[in-house]
Amino acid sequence: QAGEAVPVAQRSSWTSFIKSLASVSGDLSSMTAPPFILSPVSLTEFPAYWCERPELFAAIANGKTPEERALSVLKWFISTLKGQYTSRNESMGSEKKPLNPALGELFYGTWPDKNGRGKTDLLVEQVSHHPPITAYVIKNESKGLKLVGHNAQKTSFSAGSIIVKQIGHAVLTVKLPSGSEEQYLITLPRLRIDGLWYGSPYIELCDHSYVVGGGFVGVIEYKGKGYFSGKSHSFKATLTPQPGMGGAATKEIVVEGTWHTDSKYVTGGHGPFHDVTGPKEEVHAVGGEGPGSEMGEMETRKLWELVSKGIREGDFDTASKEKSRIENEMRQRRKDEATNGKTYTSKHFTQLASDPVYESMGKLAKIAPPTEDAYVFNENWPASLRA
Ligand code: CLR
């Protein structure tokens, strides 16, 4: 039945919301949705999903050969998918509509050093509001690992589902003990949001995405129920050495499984590949201001504090009043900037119209489009994370 999972009082607003989806394509972020589907979490917190298994990220640095490293990059990447795409279902019962970040919104966090894996830090900034673009960096200094990326989404509606094309990419830089560097380009899968009719949305991944670098091209193909294994969240990843990558790495490696549980080698290895059935580690949010690392007014958990509290406690009046207050304040800031002949400038990133790493790595796998914007991190960590 339509709206089965929707509180009775919100069913008619839910049906009109899903009907209106068909007409608004592009950017869903500013659409008003019924309260039951609202998440108290801002999209600026999502880049933390890249590192909820910090030991797998750190392990990339332990790879002794290019092949070992390419495999550990692929394994870490696949191990992030469960958090990225199913964690709202686990924590809140279904996919939800995240808070739409304000321009200049900031989120800082860290995963402490444990078992020699080193400390890993996260810095996120909302670098555009129309369209929404989130830029981030994740760094494990002691292991010589740095991930820099940005995300945007283009949405459309097809056969009752929301289709989300992800725009943006990430570049992972691995500093080798020899002093040289390896760089990997990571592109992002397309999503389909199903279950809308019943009011219990969930994500399935489609098409494919790439992990290219270190002399290897990795392609991950995504399939849902009814395709190659018959199971939801299925994938098949192929890692192919580039010509000239000698040694043992002369054949392609294939792994298959479901990204929210585990996978196995099919070719080029034996036994288990990734396994995310064990626990993950959420990021520790850190304030970026003042001597006691207080949170500044543009820091996610401070900015949205009352909105989030309202949503969590079912006080939607307060939530929506607070949300309007923030949005009006932001509009006023943009107006003031315009009257002073200014525009917002990012605190942590510099935008470039093309990305040389994307271009060179993308060429190897014939990735389209041929280039994308880059958001270069200015290396200005807040004092609380520099320590
Ligand atoms: C953001 C970047 C992360 C991965 C990720 C996971 C879930 C996606 C989110 C991204 C973008 C916004 C998103 C969300 C799922 C639902 C939400 C597409 C890609 C949309 C805007 C909300 C739709 C509203 C329905 C749930 C009713 O690395």
XYZ file of C-alpha atoms and ligand atoms in Angstrom:
415
model
C 0.000 0.000 0.000
C 1.100 3.525 -0.739
C 2.732 5.200 2.227
C 2.633 2.026 4.336
C 5.649 3.161 6.331
C 4.440 6.746 6.649
C 2.706 8.048 9.789
C -0.979 8.314 8.893
C -1.109 12.077 9.431
C 1.712 12.605 6.902
C 0.513 10.278 4.136
C -1.097 12.875 1.925
C 1.898 15.183 2.209
C 4.154 12.228 1.374
C 2.198 11.372 -1.786
C 2.270 14.974 -2.933
C 5.995 15.087 -2.179
C 6.719 12.052 -4.354
C 4.465 13.353 -7.097
C 6.325 16.651 -7.107
C 9.645 14.790 -7.484
C 8.742 14.041 -11.061
C 8.700 17.729 -11.898
C 11.745 18.988 -9.995
C 14.812 17.545 -11.542
C 18.343 18.570 -10.749
C 18.497 19.576 -7.139
C 16.299 18.004 -4.453
C 18.090 19.657 -1.568
C 15.788 22.623 -1.194
C 12.494 20.715 -1.524
C 10.214 20.619 1.471
C 9.565 17.076 2.617
C 7.250 15.751 5.343
C 8.810 15.603 8.834
C 9.073 11.804 9.158
C 11.635 11.665 6.346
C 13.927 14.415 7.704
C 17.349 13.472 9.008
C 18.995 15.532 11.764
C 22.393 15.144 10.053
C 23.896 17.609 7.597
C 25.519 16.451 4.346
C 28.805 17.961 5.559
C 29.085 14.995 7.933
C 28.914 12.439 5.112
C 32.596 12.560 4.078
C 33.330 10.806 7.400
C 32.016 7.624 5.760
C 35.325 7.459 3.878
C 37.199 6.557 7.011
C 34.961 4.623 9.393
C 37.410 1.737 9.152
C 40.564 3.748 9.811
C 42.751 0.647 9.977
C 41.845 -0.260 6.365
C 42.758 3.263 5.269
C 46.059 3.112 7.179
C 46.804 -0.347 5.742
C 47.232 1.181 2.277
C 50.610 2.494 3.430
C 51.782 -1.024 4.324
C 51.565 -2.321 0.754
C 55.072 -3.289 -0.375
C 54.391 -3.557 -4.103
C 52.215 -1.466 -6.438
C 49.870 -4.462 -6.693
C 49.530 -4.793 -2.914
C 48.783 -1.095 -2.631
C 46.261 -1.045 -5.495
C 44.469 -3.985 -3.869
C 44.378 -2.325 -0.473
C 43.043 0.907 -1.992
C 40.277 -1.105 -3.693
C 39.511 -3.004 -0.485
C 39.324 0.194 1.569
C 37.096 1.837 -1.082
C 34.646 -1.083 -1.218
C 34.602 -1.212 2.573
C 33.327 2.388 2.721
C 30.201 1.638 0.642
C 28.192 0.058 3.451
C 28.482 3.181 5.596
C 27.995 5.598 2.704
C 24.850 3.966 1.378
C 23.122 1.889 4.066
C 23.889 3.523 7.401
C 20.776 5.741 7.549
C 18.649 2.630 7.074
C 20.465 1.037 9.995
C 20.350 4.011 12.327
C 17.008 5.583 11.331
C 15.038 2.797 9.645
C 15.219 4.193 6.116
C 17.096 6.594 3.894
C 16.280 10.155 4.965
C 16.613 13.668 3.637
C 19.799 15.167 5.084
C 20.104 18.801 6.146
C 21.151 20.956 3.214
C 24.424 22.591 4.275
C 24.865 26.353 4.374
C 27.560 27.969 2.288
C 30.773 27.904 4.301
C 29.495 25.286 6.736
C 32.399 23.420 8.353
C 32.844 20.008 9.896
C 36.053 18.858 11.591
C 36.709 15.458 13.068
C 39.290 12.869 13.968
C 39.873 9.161 14.526
C 42.456 8.667 17.238
C 45.634 6.651 16.854
C 45.086 3.031 17.883
C 47.242 -0.068 17.391
C 49.815 1.898 15.434
C 47.415 2.941 12.689
C 48.156 6.637 13.263
C 45.783 9.545 13.822
C 43.428 10.369 10.969
C 41.843 13.807 10.549
C 38.837 15.040 8.611
C 38.045 18.543 7.377
C 34.884 19.387 5.412
C 33.618 22.648 3.930
C 30.465 23.409 1.982
C 32.011 25.311 -0.917
C 28.812 26.002 -2.865
C 25.141 26.289 -1.957
C 23.535 26.553 -5.426
C 24.261 23.855 -6.501
C 25.314 22.182 -3.230
C 28.987 21.147 -3.356
C 30.881 19.653 -0.424
C 34.683 19.529 -0.371
C 36.716 17.432 2.069
C 40.131 16.185 3.036
C 41.076 13.152 5.110
C 44.662 12.823 6.199
C 46.719 10.246 8.024
C 49.974 12.155 8.325
C 52.010 9.401 9.945
C 51.137 6.963 7.150
C 51.603 9.516 4.356
C 47.974 9.232 3.169
C 45.754 12.062 1.992
C 42.331 11.923 0.362
C 40.947 15.118 -1.175
C 37.592 15.231 -2.902
C 34.331 16.988 -3.554
C 30.744 15.905 -4.133
C 27.661 17.193 -5.831
C 24.524 15.438 -7.030
C 22.238 15.704 -10.030
C 18.913 14.052 -9.478
C 16.178 12.874 -11.807
C 13.101 10.727 -11.450
C 12.464 7.524 -13.339
C 9.939 4.706 -12.945
C 9.122 5.674 -9.383
C 12.736 5.990 -8.245
C 15.060 8.917 -7.686
C 18.207 8.583 -9.780
C 21.221 10.363 -8.330
C 24.178 11.047 -10.543
C 27.181 11.885 -8.425
C 29.406 14.646 -9.678
C 32.875 15.040 -8.253
C 35.663 12.650 -7.439
C 38.403 12.048 -4.920
C 42.153 11.794 -5.260
C 44.135 9.657 -2.851
C 47.819 10.500 -2.514
C 50.148 7.887 -1.045
C 53.588 9.102 -0.016
C 55.998 6.186 -0.358
C 58.994 5.670 1.969
C 61.253 6.363 -1.037
C 59.850 9.906 -1.140
C 57.923 9.399 -4.383
C 54.134 9.534 -4.561
C 51.329 7.453 -5.991
C 47.984 8.990 -6.852
C 44.661 7.248 -7.251
C 41.551 8.691 -8.856
C 38.298 7.553 -7.263
C 34.987 8.153 -9.015
C 31.550 7.711 -7.496
C 28.674 5.352 -8.333
C 25.225 6.291 -9.521
C 22.420 5.715 -7.006
C 18.819 4.713 -7.343
C 16.555 5.506 -4.421
C 13.822 2.873 -4.289
C 10.998 2.231 -1.836
C 9.610 5.767 -2.179
C 6.050 4.634 -2.765
C 5.932 2.881 0.608
C 7.704 5.697 2.384
C 10.754 3.593 3.209
C 13.470 4.724 0.813
C 16.745 2.838 0.413
C 19.685 3.077 -1.959
C 20.810 0.648 -4.633
C 24.032 1.366 -6.521
C 24.076 1.162 -10.319
C 26.454 1.246 -13.261
C 30.091 1.389 -12.264
C 32.793 3.488 -10.689
C 36.584 3.558 -10.927
C 39.656 3.400 -8.765
C 42.630 4.163 -11.006
C 46.261 4.608 -9.994
C 49.603 3.050 -9.121
C 49.662 1.340 -12.515
C 46.270 -0.321 -12.116
C 42.776 0.318 -13.419
C 40.002 -0.819 -11.105
C 36.415 -0.976 -12.302
C 33.616 -1.741 -9.882
C 30.312 -2.836 -11.425
C 27.199 -2.570 -9.305
C 24.051 -4.666 -9.606
C 20.922 -4.977 -7.541
C 18.481 -7.830 -7.010
C 17.727 -9.881 -10.071
C 21.069 -9.357 -11.835
C 24.246 -11.394 -11.673
C 24.082 -12.905 -8.214
C 20.400 -12.275 -7.635
C 21.217 -10.400 -4.420
C 20.866 -6.711 -3.648
C 24.058 -4.677 -3.275
C 26.076 -7.010 -5.503
C 29.292 -5.924 -7.114
C 32.099 -7.241 -9.204
C 35.450 -5.492 -9.195
C 38.187 -5.981 -11.755
C 41.712 -4.731 -11.196
C 43.774 -4.673 -14.380
C 47.501 -3.902 -14.479
C 48.570 -1.309 -17.021
C 51.026 -2.365 -19.730
C 54.498 -2.294 -18.234
C 53.396 -3.295 -14.746
C 55.552 -6.412 -14.565
C 56.228 -8.824 -11.753
C 53.502 -10.994 -10.406
C 50.886 -8.457 -11.394
C 50.490 -9.444 -14.998
C 46.981 -10.838 -14.788
C 43.767 -9.178 -13.821
C 42.248 -9.737 -10.430
C 38.499 -10.170 -10.029
C 36.507 -10.114 -6.802
C 32.777 -10.574 -6.345
C 30.323 -10.245 -3.504
C 27.899 -7.870 -1.831
C 29.379 -4.566 -0.725
C 27.389 -4.356 2.524
C 28.704 -7.757 3.711
C 31.726 -9.403 2.099
C 33.394 -10.589 -1.096
C 35.770 -13.220 -2.420
C 38.444 -13.541 -5.078
C 37.218 -15.039 -8.333
C 40.446 -14.684 -10.342
C 44.004 -13.818 -9.375
C 43.701 -14.819 -5.727
C 41.967 -17.109 -3.269
C 39.587 -16.746 -0.381
C 38.030 -13.690 1.209
C 38.598 -10.142 -0.057
C 36.654 -7.534 1.919
C 34.466 -8.028 5.000
C 32.457 -5.265 6.650
C 30.316 -7.405 8.927
C 32.365 -6.192 11.919
C 31.987 -2.875 13.758
C 32.918 0.514 12.361
C 34.193 3.616 14.132
C 32.332 6.887 13.880
C 34.333 10.082 13.668
C 34.929 12.208 16.774
C 33.669 15.702 15.933
C 36.176 18.375 16.934
C 35.670 22.129 17.256
C 37.894 24.273 15.089
C 37.908 27.504 17.027
C 39.395 29.077 20.107
C 41.848 27.747 22.689
C 39.473 25.052 23.953
C 38.572 23.934 20.423
C 35.059 25.323 20.688
C 32.755 24.994 17.728
C 32.329 28.159 15.716
C 28.899 29.292 14.565
C 29.461 27.878 11.074
C 30.427 24.452 12.353
C 27.800 21.864 11.476
C 26.804 20.588 14.910
C 26.663 24.114 16.320
C 24.880 25.681 13.339
C 22.164 23.011 13.174
C 22.031 22.206 16.891
C 18.415 23.245 17.488
C 17.148 21.998 14.139
C 18.688 18.576 14.774
C 17.357 18.487 18.305
C 13.883 19.368 17.071
C 13.966 16.630 14.439
C 15.311 14.039 16.869
C 12.711 14.875 19.501
C 9.781 15.203 17.103
C 9.452 18.936 17.756
C 9.100 19.893 14.105
C 7.777 23.386 14.849
C 11.025 24.362 16.503
C 13.015 22.534 13.832
C 11.347 24.387 10.981
C 11.468 27.778 12.739
C 15.175 27.349 13.419
C 15.798 26.158 9.886
C 14.077 29.262 8.459
C 16.083 31.459 10.801
C 19.366 29.966 9.532
C 18.299 30.198 5.904
C 17.253 33.836 6.283
C 20.517 34.668 8.001
C 22.452 33.092 5.147
C 20.399 34.970 2.546
C 21.136 38.197 4.403
C 24.864 37.424 4.413
C 24.862 36.915 0.656
C 22.960 40.192 0.207
C 25.422 42.058 2.411
C 28.316 40.618 0.445
C 26.690 41.733 -2.800
C 26.171 45.292 -1.537
C 29.820 45.398 -0.496
C 30.895 44.054 -3.865
C 32.173 40.834 -2.305
C 31.540 37.142 -2.831
C 32.046 34.248 -0.460
C 35.549 32.825 -0.560
C 36.229 29.359 0.704
C 38.185 29.102 3.930
C 40.023 25.876 3.098
C 39.866 25.187 -0.643
C 40.802 26.785 -3.955
C 38.668 25.857 -6.924
C 40.315 24.990 -10.240
C 38.439 24.401 -13.487
C 40.281 21.190 -14.248
C 42.101 18.460 -12.374
C 45.355 17.086 -13.842
C 45.151 13.859 -11.791
C 41.574 13.260 -12.933
C 42.629 13.899 -16.537
C 45.666 11.628 -16.617
C 44.187 8.774 -14.560
C 40.782 9.166 -16.187
C 42.321 8.722 -19.633
C 43.619 5.263 -18.696
C 40.076 4.054 -18.044
C 38.388 6.295 -20.640
C 36.375 7.997 -17.932
C 33.816 10.613 -19.001
C 33.758 13.603 -18.718
C 37.471 14.104 -19.566
C 37.968 16.503 -16.686
C 36.227 17.877 -13.592
C 36.764 20.793 -11.230
C 39.321 20.378 -8.500
C 39.087 21.784 -4.992
C 42.669 22.073 -3.813
C 43.111 21.991 -0.034
C 44.988 25.024 1.326
C 46.608 22.945 4.107
C 45.157 25.276 6.744
C 44.067 22.797 9.411
C 42.504 24.284 12.541
C 44.831 24.244 15.559
C 42.783 21.473 17.216
C 43.686 19.058 14.417
C 47.201 20.242 13.674
C 48.354 19.019 17.064
C 26.436 12.247 -0.510
C 27.877 11.856 -0.614
C 28.173 10.599 0.201
C 27.271 9.470 -0.238
C 25.829 9.869 -0.244
C 24.915 9.065 0.348
C 23.473 9.306 0.358
C 23.013 10.420 -0.601
C 23.993 11.582 -0.504
C 25.433 11.157 -0.926
C 23.471 12.813 -1.284
C 22.041 13.213 -0.935
C 21.057 12.039 -1.079
C 21.611 10.903 -0.191
C 20.482 9.912 -0.148
C 19.216 10.770 -0.146
C 19.652 12.223 -0.450
C 20.965 11.640 -2.538
C 25.523 10.927 -2.433
C 18.586 13.032 -1.227
C 18.963 14.485 -1.476
C 17.291 13.072 -0.426
C 16.152 12.449 -1.157
C 14.904 12.513 -0.340
C 14.290 11.136 -0.179
C 14.978 10.281 0.849
C 12.847 11.287 0.106
O 29.515 10.242 0.045
